[in-house]
XYZ file of C-alpha atoms in Angstrom:
652
model
C 100.493 112.032 79.565
C 98.392 110.554 81.856
C 93.917 111.605 80.422
C 92.082 112.877 83.109
C 88.287 110.277 84.454
C 85.934 112.552 83.783
C 84.152 111.030 86.295
C 87.858 111.664 88.865
C 86.088 115.491 87.674
C 82.265 115.096 88.832
C 83.009 115.681 93.612
C 85.707 118.722 92.940
C 83.751 120.791 89.988
C 80.530 120.468 92.556
C 82.820 120.841 95.601
C 84.595 123.940 93.852
C 80.288 125.292 92.930
C 79.600 124.841 96.360
C 82.265 126.968 98.106
C 81.519 129.053 95.703
C 78.176 129.463 96.194
C 78.753 130.212 100.302
C 81.154 132.624 98.765
C 79.301 134.307 96.332
C 75.788 134.198 99.732
C 78.475 135.927 102.304
C 79.882 139.226 99.651
C 76.492 139.520 98.479
C 74.581 139.116 102.590
C 77.106 142.514 103.174
C 74.311 144.577 102.965
C 73.104 147.719 104.815
C 69.321 147.551 106.181
C 68.123 150.966 107.968
C 64.846 150.736 109.387
C 62.541 153.488 108.784
C 59.252 154.880 109.944
C 56.346 155.607 108.542
C 56.562 159.050 109.062
C 60.295 159.497 108.494
C 59.942 157.688 105.204
C 56.860 160.537 104.509
C 59.518 163.165 105.249
C 61.791 161.394 102.690
C 59.406 161.809 99.999
C 58.684 166.289 101.269
C 61.913 166.661 101.474
C 62.561 164.083 97.932
C 64.759 162.153 98.787
C 63.743 159.004 97.868
C 65.876 157.524 94.963
C 63.341 154.490 94.941
C 61.007 152.595 95.930
C 59.467 148.339 96.058
C 56.220 148.459 97.521
C 54.236 144.980 98.315
C 50.840 143.894 100.228
C 51.544 141.827 103.181
C 47.286 141.165 103.874
C 48.305 138.577 105.904
C 50.358 140.265 108.321
C 48.524 143.559 108.375
C 51.167 145.818 106.602
C 52.642 146.915 103.509
C 55.795 146.716 102.899
C 57.823 149.261 101.724
C 61.293 149.116 101.275
C 63.897 151.517 98.035
C 67.035 154.362 98.469
C 67.709 157.368 99.399
C 69.972 159.996 98.027
C 73.874 159.667 99.127
C 72.691 155.594 99.733
C 76.222 152.934 98.939
C 75.511 151.368 96.930
C 74.764 147.699 98.974
C 73.478 150.201 101.412
C 68.443 150.003 101.464
C 65.122 151.515 103.592
C 62.838 149.361 104.869
C 58.976 150.288 106.583
C 56.059 148.959 107.374
C 53.384 150.570 106.406
C 49.953 149.671 108.374
C 47.396 148.186 105.972
C 45.363 151.123 107.147
C 47.222 153.948 105.980
C 45.760 154.749 102.229
C 49.936 154.416 101.560
C 49.476 153.757 97.312
C 47.756 157.097 97.090
C 50.279 158.931 98.832
C 53.275 157.206 97.326
C 51.170 158.535 94.080
C 51.225 161.898 95.120
C 54.872 162.127 96.210
C 55.912 160.509 92.859
C 54.340 163.706 90.645
C 56.334 166.225 92.025
C 59.976 163.747 92.739
C 59.414 161.386 89.575
C 61.654 158.818 91.631
C 61.205 154.712 90.665
C 58.732 152.856 91.821
C 57.682 149.470 91.280
C 54.519 147.598 93.174
C 54.625 143.530 93.546
C 52.031 141.669 93.223
C 51.149 138.546 95.470
C 54.807 138.712 97.230
C 53.231 135.416 99.312
C 55.196 133.365 96.579
C 58.521 134.889 97.335
C 58.703 132.427 100.179
C 60.398 130.082 97.834
C 62.699 132.396 97.178
C 63.329 132.722 100.973
C 63.224 128.948 101.081
C 66.335 128.418 98.111
C 68.231 131.464 98.976
C 68.279 129.894 102.580
C 68.021 126.507 102.616
C 69.699 124.778 99.495
C 72.603 126.618 100.006
C 72.503 124.353 103.193
C 71.853 121.033 101.774
C 74.123 121.562 98.996
C 76.921 121.624 102.259
C 75.888 118.839 103.072
C 74.607 116.671 100.137
C 77.916 117.005 98.598
C 79.857 116.695 102.226
C 78.320 112.955 101.800
C 78.559 112.168 98.285
C 82.262 113.162 98.891
C 83.274 110.848 102.258
C 81.426 108.010 99.100
C 83.124 108.120 96.506
C 86.513 109.241 98.084
C 85.965 106.458 100.394
C 84.949 103.824 97.544
C 88.200 105.349 95.950
C 90.679 104.038 98.575
C 88.750 100.680 99.744
C 91.732 100.689 101.637
C 91.465 102.488 104.164
C 88.749 101.113 105.086
C 89.178 97.237 104.568
C 92.209 97.543 106.607
C 91.279 93.596 107.754
C 90.869 92.074 104.113
C 92.320 90.170 102.160
C 94.942 90.789 99.948
C 94.631 87.435 97.355
C 93.742 87.686 94.339
C 92.069 85.171 92.863
C 92.215 83.136 89.281
C 88.915 82.058 88.329
C 91.134 78.963 85.146
C 93.972 79.517 87.032
C 95.930 81.008 83.844
C 97.008 80.218 80.855
C 99.746 78.472 81.944
C 99.909 74.279 81.648
C 102.717 72.212 82.829
C 104.631 72.360 78.866
C 104.627 75.803 79.046
C 107.136 74.349 81.766
C 110.594 73.744 80.361
C 112.433 71.232 82.519
C 111.743 70.094 85.756
C 110.346 67.710 85.170
C 110.431 65.361 88.399
C 109.275 68.449 89.941
C 106.900 68.256 88.219
C 105.869 64.948 88.846
C 105.508 65.369 92.134
C 102.692 68.190 92.272
C 101.123 66.067 89.589
C 100.098 64.279 92.646
C 97.728 67.831 94.247
C 95.972 67.742 89.778
C 95.036 64.190 90.261
C 94.127 64.749 93.641
C 91.781 68.323 92.570
C 90.305 66.872 89.424
C 89.789 62.967 91.967
C 89.695 63.397 94.841
C 87.349 60.185 95.775
C 90.664 58.120 93.704
C 93.303 59.047 97.294
C 90.101 59.102 99.965
C 89.529 55.312 99.055
C 92.648 53.788 100.163
C 92.487 56.389 103.224
C 95.474 58.605 101.571
C 95.507 62.069 102.822
C 97.281 64.927 100.511
C 99.715 67.090 101.589
C 98.773 70.168 102.198
C 100.861 72.116 101.287
C 104.106 72.284 99.501
C 107.108 74.129 99.336
C 109.067 75.278 96.310
C 113.069 75.643 97.475
C 115.249 77.365 94.797
C 118.277 79.779 93.867
C 116.248 83.026 92.233
C 115.106 82.393 88.854
C 114.735 78.379 88.584
C 111.078 78.695 87.907
C 109.291 78.334 91.377
C 105.909 80.738 90.471
C 106.201 79.286 87.005
C 105.435 75.929 88.041
C 103.259 77.231 90.890
C 100.721 78.381 87.584
C 101.410 75.688 85.964
C 99.987 73.396 88.530
C 96.818 75.293 88.700
C 96.533 76.131 85.514
C 96.394 71.869 85.123
C 93.237 71.547 87.798
C 91.738 73.877 86.346
C 90.210 74.856 89.875
C 89.928 78.409 91.642
C 93.698 79.993 92.587
C 95.189 82.489 94.809
C 98.036 84.467 94.678
C 98.776 86.616 97.477
C 102.800 87.576 98.161
C 104.252 87.109 101.790
C 104.963 91.109 102.044
C 100.771 91.866 101.369
C 100.131 90.121 105.195
C 102.215 92.324 107.104
C 100.822 96.005 108.435
C 101.534 97.733 109.930
C 98.901 97.933 113.154
C 98.841 94.738 115.147
C 96.624 91.986 114.189
C 96.065 92.970 110.776
C 97.388 90.145 109.077
C 96.019 87.677 110.976
C 93.201 88.870 109.776
C 93.384 89.248 106.585
C 94.778 84.356 106.881
C 91.291 84.467 108.167
C 89.682 86.487 105.449
C 91.481 84.263 102.908
C 90.692 80.934 104.335
C 87.775 82.358 103.809
C 87.222 82.867 100.476
C 88.474 79.472 99.678
C 86.450 77.877 101.868
C 83.916 78.751 100.184
C 85.993 77.670 96.498
C 87.059 74.299 97.726
C 89.133 72.696 96.428
C 90.661 75.849 94.729
C 95.167 76.442 95.708
C 96.543 79.172 97.587
C 99.380 80.372 96.422
C 101.876 82.126 98.436
C 105.011 83.474 97.520
C 108.061 84.205 98.947
C 106.874 83.365 101.954
C 109.412 84.169 103.970
C 108.687 87.545 104.405
C 105.699 86.209 106.890
C 107.264 82.820 107.787
C 110.421 83.652 109.312
C 111.262 82.548 112.362
C 109.445 83.899 116.057
C 111.928 85.370 118.828
C 114.609 85.513 116.845
C 116.525 88.861 115.911
C 117.805 91.868 117.214
C 116.209 93.474 120.737
C 113.351 90.457 119.693
C 110.327 89.440 117.698
C 108.245 90.759 115.815
C 105.045 91.259 117.040
C 102.857 91.634 113.551
C 104.831 89.690 111.479
C 103.949 86.752 114.171
C 101.552 86.705 115.002
C 100.136 86.347 111.026
C 102.199 83.214 111.200
C 100.852 81.631 114.383
C 96.701 82.283 112.333
C 98.335 80.811 109.547
C 99.525 78.193 110.927
C 96.951 77.772 112.701
C 94.716 77.778 109.693
C 97.023 75.101 107.720
C 96.721 72.456 110.664
C 94.794 73.543 113.798
C 91.796 73.224 115.245
C 89.829 73.744 112.599
C 88.749 72.142 109.049
C 90.121 73.249 105.503
C 89.812 70.340 103.830
C 90.265 70.718 99.693
C 92.423 73.437 100.683
C 95.687 72.696 99.005
C 99.020 76.060 99.833
C 101.670 75.959 97.614
C 105.271 78.345 99.164
C 107.793 79.330 97.883
C 110.893 80.833 99.312
C 114.673 81.030 98.030
C 116.153 81.778 101.892
C 113.849 77.671 103.764
C 116.761 78.121 106.502
C 115.559 81.080 107.542
C 111.291 79.594 107.367
C 109.752 78.602 111.340
C 110.496 74.850 112.068
C 106.235 75.085 112.931
C 106.156 75.388 109.310
C 106.774 73.334 107.913
C 106.465 70.040 109.639
C 104.001 67.430 108.432
C 100.229 69.130 108.947
C 101.254 71.680 107.419
C 104.139 72.266 104.775
C 104.179 68.005 104.743
C 106.423 67.927 101.305
C 109.290 70.484 100.281
C 110.100 70.231 96.924
C 113.858 71.813 95.613
C 113.420 73.515 92.363
C 117.740 73.670 91.226
C 119.180 75.193 88.601
C 119.238 73.289 84.726
C 120.965 70.990 83.263
C 122.393 70.723 79.821
C 119.437 68.832 79.276
C 116.958 71.176 81.265
C 118.621 74.244 79.859
C 118.074 73.431 76.233
C 114.203 73.164 77.002
C 114.175 76.226 78.212
C 115.746 78.088 74.740
C 113.806 76.427 72.734
C 110.868 77.924 74.907
C 111.636 81.322 74.839
C 113.469 81.140 71.254
C 109.228 80.568 70.070
C 109.244 84.411 69.152
C 112.562 85.426 67.933
C 114.458 84.853 64.425
C 117.975 83.192 65.072
C 120.828 82.713 61.589
C 122.139 79.964 60.374
C 124.718 79.490 62.447
C 122.940 80.049 65.561
C 122.639 76.282 67.916
C 120.959 76.060 70.743
C 122.928 73.295 71.637
C 125.718 74.527 72.115
C 125.175 77.485 74.040
C 123.065 75.398 76.139
C 126.197 73.784 76.906
C 128.501 77.155 77.201
C 126.060 77.892 79.817
C 126.310 75.775 83.300
C 125.201 77.650 86.960
C 122.293 79.475 84.300
C 119.220 79.602 86.066
C 115.457 79.895 83.222
C 115.030 83.766 84.648
C 119.251 83.800 83.192
C 118.612 82.504 79.940
C 115.577 84.470 79.584
C 117.733 87.788 80.189
C 120.327 85.893 77.659
C 118.637 85.380 74.404
C 116.402 89.300 74.826
C 120.531 90.292 76.102
C 120.862 89.284 72.466
C 117.961 89.808 70.156
C 118.366 94.725 70.688
C 121.796 93.996 70.412
C 120.514 92.870 67.032
C 118.070 95.739 66.821
C 120.741 97.922 67.251
C 122.379 96.329 63.927
C 119.708 96.800 62.738
C 120.143 93.280 61.405
C 117.159 90.803 60.771
C 118.163 87.673 62.731
C 120.296 86.922 65.864
C 123.734 85.982 64.913
C 126.365 84.063 67.415
C 127.813 87.186 67.625
C 125.298 89.102 69.150
C 125.381 85.486 71.790
C 128.442 85.593 72.373
C 128.032 89.422 73.358
C 125.048 89.965 75.151
C 126.844 85.844 77.372
C 129.486 88.618 78.286
C 127.199 91.486 79.238
C 125.065 88.922 81.231
C 128.421 87.817 83.339
C 131.162 90.529 83.059
C 128.585 94.438 82.177
C 128.778 96.243 79.374
C 132.082 96.343 77.071
C 133.682 99.772 77.363
C 134.913 100.602 74.477
C 135.609 103.728 74.613
C 137.403 103.159 77.789
C 141.378 104.740 76.548
C 144.183 102.018 77.226
C 147.840 102.501 76.942
C 150.400 99.469 75.159
C 151.994 99.165 78.132
C 148.436 98.506 80.519
C 147.351 96.280 76.780
C 150.405 94.208 77.686
C 149.769 93.720 81.699
C 146.146 92.647 80.854
C 147.690 90.008 77.561
C 150.128 88.603 80.377
C 148.013 88.311 83.891
C 145.320 86.283 81.359
C 147.740 84.547 79.488
C 148.765 83.256 83.114
C 145.517 82.230 84.175
C 144.991 80.939 80.261
C 148.240 78.461 80.691
C 147.557 76.549 83.897
C 143.910 76.033 83.138
C 145.391 74.290 79.693
C 147.696 72.425 81.774
C 146.195 71.547 84.932
C 144.541 68.106 83.957
C 141.525 68.630 86.766
C 141.440 72.759 85.912
C 138.413 73.626 83.800
C 138.148 74.288 80.006
C 138.994 77.999 78.107
C 135.879 78.828 76.532
C 137.168 82.338 75.382
C 139.933 84.940 76.904
C 139.789 88.982 76.393
C 141.373 91.746 77.726
C 138.168 94.170 76.289
C 137.646 95.692 79.882
C 134.083 95.340 81.384
C 132.871 96.297 84.341
C 135.303 96.036 86.801
C 137.941 94.179 85.157
C 139.975 94.559 82.419
C 139.553 91.498 81.160
C 138.978 87.857 82.233
C 139.018 84.049 80.905
C 136.575 81.932 80.944
C 136.392 78.568 81.958
C 133.758 75.489 82.299
C 133.334 72.752 83.856
C 134.966 69.640 81.602
C 131.216 67.859 82.428
C 128.260 68.603 84.951
C 128.650 67.282 87.987
C 126.061 67.773 91.085
C 127.956 69.864 94.040
C 130.747 67.083 94.191
C 133.562 68.685 94.437
C 137.187 66.663 94.762
C 140.575 67.931 96.566
C 142.333 68.127 93.652
C 139.284 70.113 91.776
C 139.542 72.875 94.620
C 143.556 72.778 94.002
C 143.213 73.255 90.511
C 140.785 75.805 90.638
C 143.595 77.875 94.087
C 145.921 77.741 90.785
C 144.320 78.779 87.666
C 143.501 81.834 90.902
C 147.588 81.850 91.109
C 148.388 82.400 87.159
C 147.826 85.654 86.493
C 149.867 87.973 89.761
C 152.558 84.667 88.599
C 152.868 86.089 84.866
C 153.036 89.719 85.970
C 156.077 88.459 87.920
C 157.684 86.272 85.777
C 157.423 88.426 82.660
C 156.088 91.217 83.382
C 159.069 91.933 86.316
C 155.517 93.783 88.891
C 152.867 93.328 90.013
C 149.754 94.378 89.358
C 146.451 95.196 92.311
C 144.702 93.165 89.440
C 144.698 89.872 90.838
C 142.888 91.393 93.907
C 139.843 89.338 92.835
C 141.361 86.157 92.198
C 142.534 85.740 95.487
C 140.090 86.802 97.023
C 138.367 83.962 95.444
C 141.306 81.981 96.434
C 141.509 82.572 99.999
C 137.736 81.516 100.035
C 138.993 78.722 98.619
C 141.733 77.461 101.110
C 139.849 78.167 104.019
C 136.868 75.797 103.481
C 138.919 73.542 102.501
C 140.855 73.753 106.411
C 137.324 74.226 108.524
C 134.557 73.245 106.698
C 136.244 69.682 104.443
C 138.478 68.372 105.867
C 141.264 69.187 103.457
C 144.546 69.839 105.544
C 146.876 68.007 107.839
C 143.857 69.389 110.738
C 142.091 66.112 109.815
C 138.240 65.564 109.112
C 137.350 68.045 111.497
C 134.792 71.570 110.926
C 136.175 73.532 112.249
C 133.403 76.114 111.477
C 129.992 76.035 110.698
C 128.201 78.710 108.412
C 125.808 80.914 110.450
C 123.150 83.556 108.199
C 121.567 85.243 111.500
C 117.736 85.793 109.909
C 117.386 89.534 110.419
C 121.097 90.503 110.293
C 121.679 89.610 106.732
C 123.612 86.495 104.519
C 126.732 85.215 106.181
C 127.376 87.747 108.682
C 129.188 85.956 110.978
C 130.411 82.247 111.240
C 130.524 79.794 114.825
C 133.728 78.886 115.824
C 134.356 75.750 117.482
C 137.967 75.982 118.469
C 140.504 77.891 120.169
C 142.463 79.588 119.794
C 145.443 78.408 119.822
C 143.327 76.574 116.781
C 142.917 79.566 114.752
C 147.064 79.874 114.555
C 147.016 76.416 112.850
C 144.330 77.344 110.791
C 145.827 80.396 108.933
C 148.888 78.514 108.754
C 147.481 75.580 106.947
C 145.539 78.118 104.580
C 149.168 79.162 103.599
C 150.280 76.421 103.609
C 147.342 75.310 100.880
C 148.311 79.107 99.318
C 152.456 78.989 98.913
C 152.139 75.123 97.433
C 149.495 76.279 94.744
C 151.448 79.545 94.006
C 154.755 76.930 93.336
C 152.958 74.832 91.037
C 151.541 77.306 88.603
C 155.091 79.926 88.746
C 156.162 75.906 87.717
C 153.590 75.698 84.884
C 154.694 78.396 84.191
C 158.219 78.948 83.561
C 157.788 75.841 81.813
C 156.384 77.246 78.818
C 156.671 80.617 78.832
C 157.223 80.678 74.896
C 152.634 79.279 75.364
C 152.092 82.535 77.785
C 154.455 84.773 74.975
C 152.060 83.576 71.774
C 148.242 83.837 74.232
C 149.891 86.755 75.121
C 150.788 88.662 71.338
C 147.266 87.291 70.379
C 145.648 88.939 72.699
C 146.729 92.410 72.513
C 146.656 92.052 67.608
C 142.988 90.682 68.238
C 141.818 91.318 71.818
C 139.427 88.233 71.994
C 139.875 84.933 71.432
C 137.638 81.519 71.297
C 137.737 78.006 72.326
C 139.374 76.806 68.673
C 141.718 79.537 68.363
C 143.126 78.431 71.431
C 143.519 74.670 70.760
C 145.183 76.112 67.017
C 147.514 78.018 69.167
C 148.499 75.874 71.268
C 148.481 73.076 68.952
C 151.063 74.750 65.844
C 151.770 78.070 68.336
C 149.820 80.280 65.882
C 146.542 81.104 65.169
C 145.695 81.232 61.070
C 144.497 83.861 58.996
C 140.734 83.860 58.588
C 138.542 84.232 55.258
C 140.255 88.144 54.677
C 137.057 89.026 53.038
C 135.309 88.029 56.430
C 138.522 90.709 59.204
C 138.112 93.004 56.890
C 133.400 93.180 57.925
C 134.916 93.128 61.085
C 137.037 95.935 60.957
C 134.422 97.649 58.927
C 131.388 97.141 61.939
C 134.219 98.322 64.353
C 135.344 101.123 62.389
C 131.653 102.272 62.085
C 130.630 101.617 65.837
C 133.502 103.630 66.884
C 132.399 106.419 64.460
C 135.177 106.346 61.418
C 134.424 108.448 58.677
C 135.282 107.243 55.723
C 136.044 103.797 56.997
C 133.408 101.871 53.124
C 136.662 103.538 51.709
C 139.754 102.168 53.729
C 141.509 99.261 53.519
C 142.527 96.224 56.331
C 145.462 98.618 57.051
C 143.904 101.279 57.135
C 141.563 100.824 59.357
C 143.228 98.356 61.309
C 145.611 101.995 62.003
C 142.209 104.525 62.211
C 140.817 101.913 64.822
C 144.265 102.337 66.952
C 145.192 105.634 67.286
C 141.249 106.480 67.652
C 141.676 103.903 70.424
C 144.794 105.664 71.568
C 143.043 109.276 71.668
């Protein structure tokens, strides 16, 4: 429940009181006062109609002030009379009171009532004006953004935070690139002595989750200088000119703190190319960019201010932003290799408890393509799974399950799967696996499962035999296409019908084949790049491709793509026909176990069967699955009873 601050409620309480007082005055002021002459008052007294009288002598004004009530008056109705001082008013009233017995009150020192008049007439007005001023000041103070659009949104961290280079695992080359910035901030004379100019800006480029922001924080922490950090989206506002004003204010603040660092995260939000997109440019963002360009390298000098920016879309940035003098240096923060993944895993494993069987080095080899953020998420998911199972330590079973969850989504253990569907999926996955096992240039098969995850009924995990750079050979691409076609070919050969399960495989295979023809020059059309991916700055990723060919060449491209696919299809058919026994063995093992690992696959290839593990361990796994499904009395069942109960529960 949200806690209410007493200080925040004071203005509203005052406002309520003022409103109540005003309404009270309105209701109290709604009374009727009748003016009578002195002679009329005497007549009313003689007739005995007077019930109340209040008299006060006003010597300064030269009359008696008489007020009161008559018979038949309403609650808020009174009369008022001014009697001259020359009349013996008090004696006359005394004589009438003896016979009529009305209430009579004499006010002494009526001049003091002027204070009451002031309170009634002046104080409410002063309260209204004062509370209005107070409320305006309070509300404008609590919402300063409504009054200072042009102020910088950059936040200042004096010590750069607690992050240091030792907290950033991997990225050794990237650290060396930015280490010069730290040295310059600490000892600028060393660079000035040789006439060296330190880069004004460093652009960190790389896929999401690779540690760009963390590296910038580490630079600020190591340099121990004022560190301003802001997001690119914080500059752009609805009103044109506000972003430019914020840029000016940010650099003005930074000059007072120089030497200092400014970190702009997601700079592509404000640094996109000018004058592009449907309908022309964006005035507010372009003015903001122009001001940023001027401040970084314009007529003014910003000595001692170093800007670090991060983005995963360098292709959309304005060329003027990337030229020397602005962002002089680009540091590519790429996905980690196996050694760097191990270092990242060790960092994120510090506060976690692992079982003795867990080997982080093996895990680092099984996670190629994972970013630092992916690895952190992987260990966190495994910890959550261990807590869910009430375990005291994280085991390999939780890490394997977490890996599958990150890649494919949670397992659909409650989904009903028929025997026919299970056979179809097992044959399909066995086809992928056998092609991967028998092709020399294919990836290693690490795991096969027919447990549904996400949109897939099962999947085959294939990882590279060794990590390489971005270069891929033609044979490796053909092996990828051949492996993707293995599921459909296995369905045709050993089931006699085809399913929709291969649709995603065809999509990936066709994409690879077309890239081989149009981009990589790996076809009979020769070493010509016929298509080039062009990403619209505002239209999204891969919106269209620039085509530098005629319709006749387009037909040739289609023929070459089909030729590559057909040749790979024939090769896949040959491999699966020659290894029918292995396909059926893997399919049978999948139906029995649902998931088989690399070691079990290798044993199956070598011996034709999988050796039963420790019966106690198998019984323990069956009991864990029975508990997960919710089978009653599973603790007293035998292995065969558990298998039957699990099978029946799954079918239901």
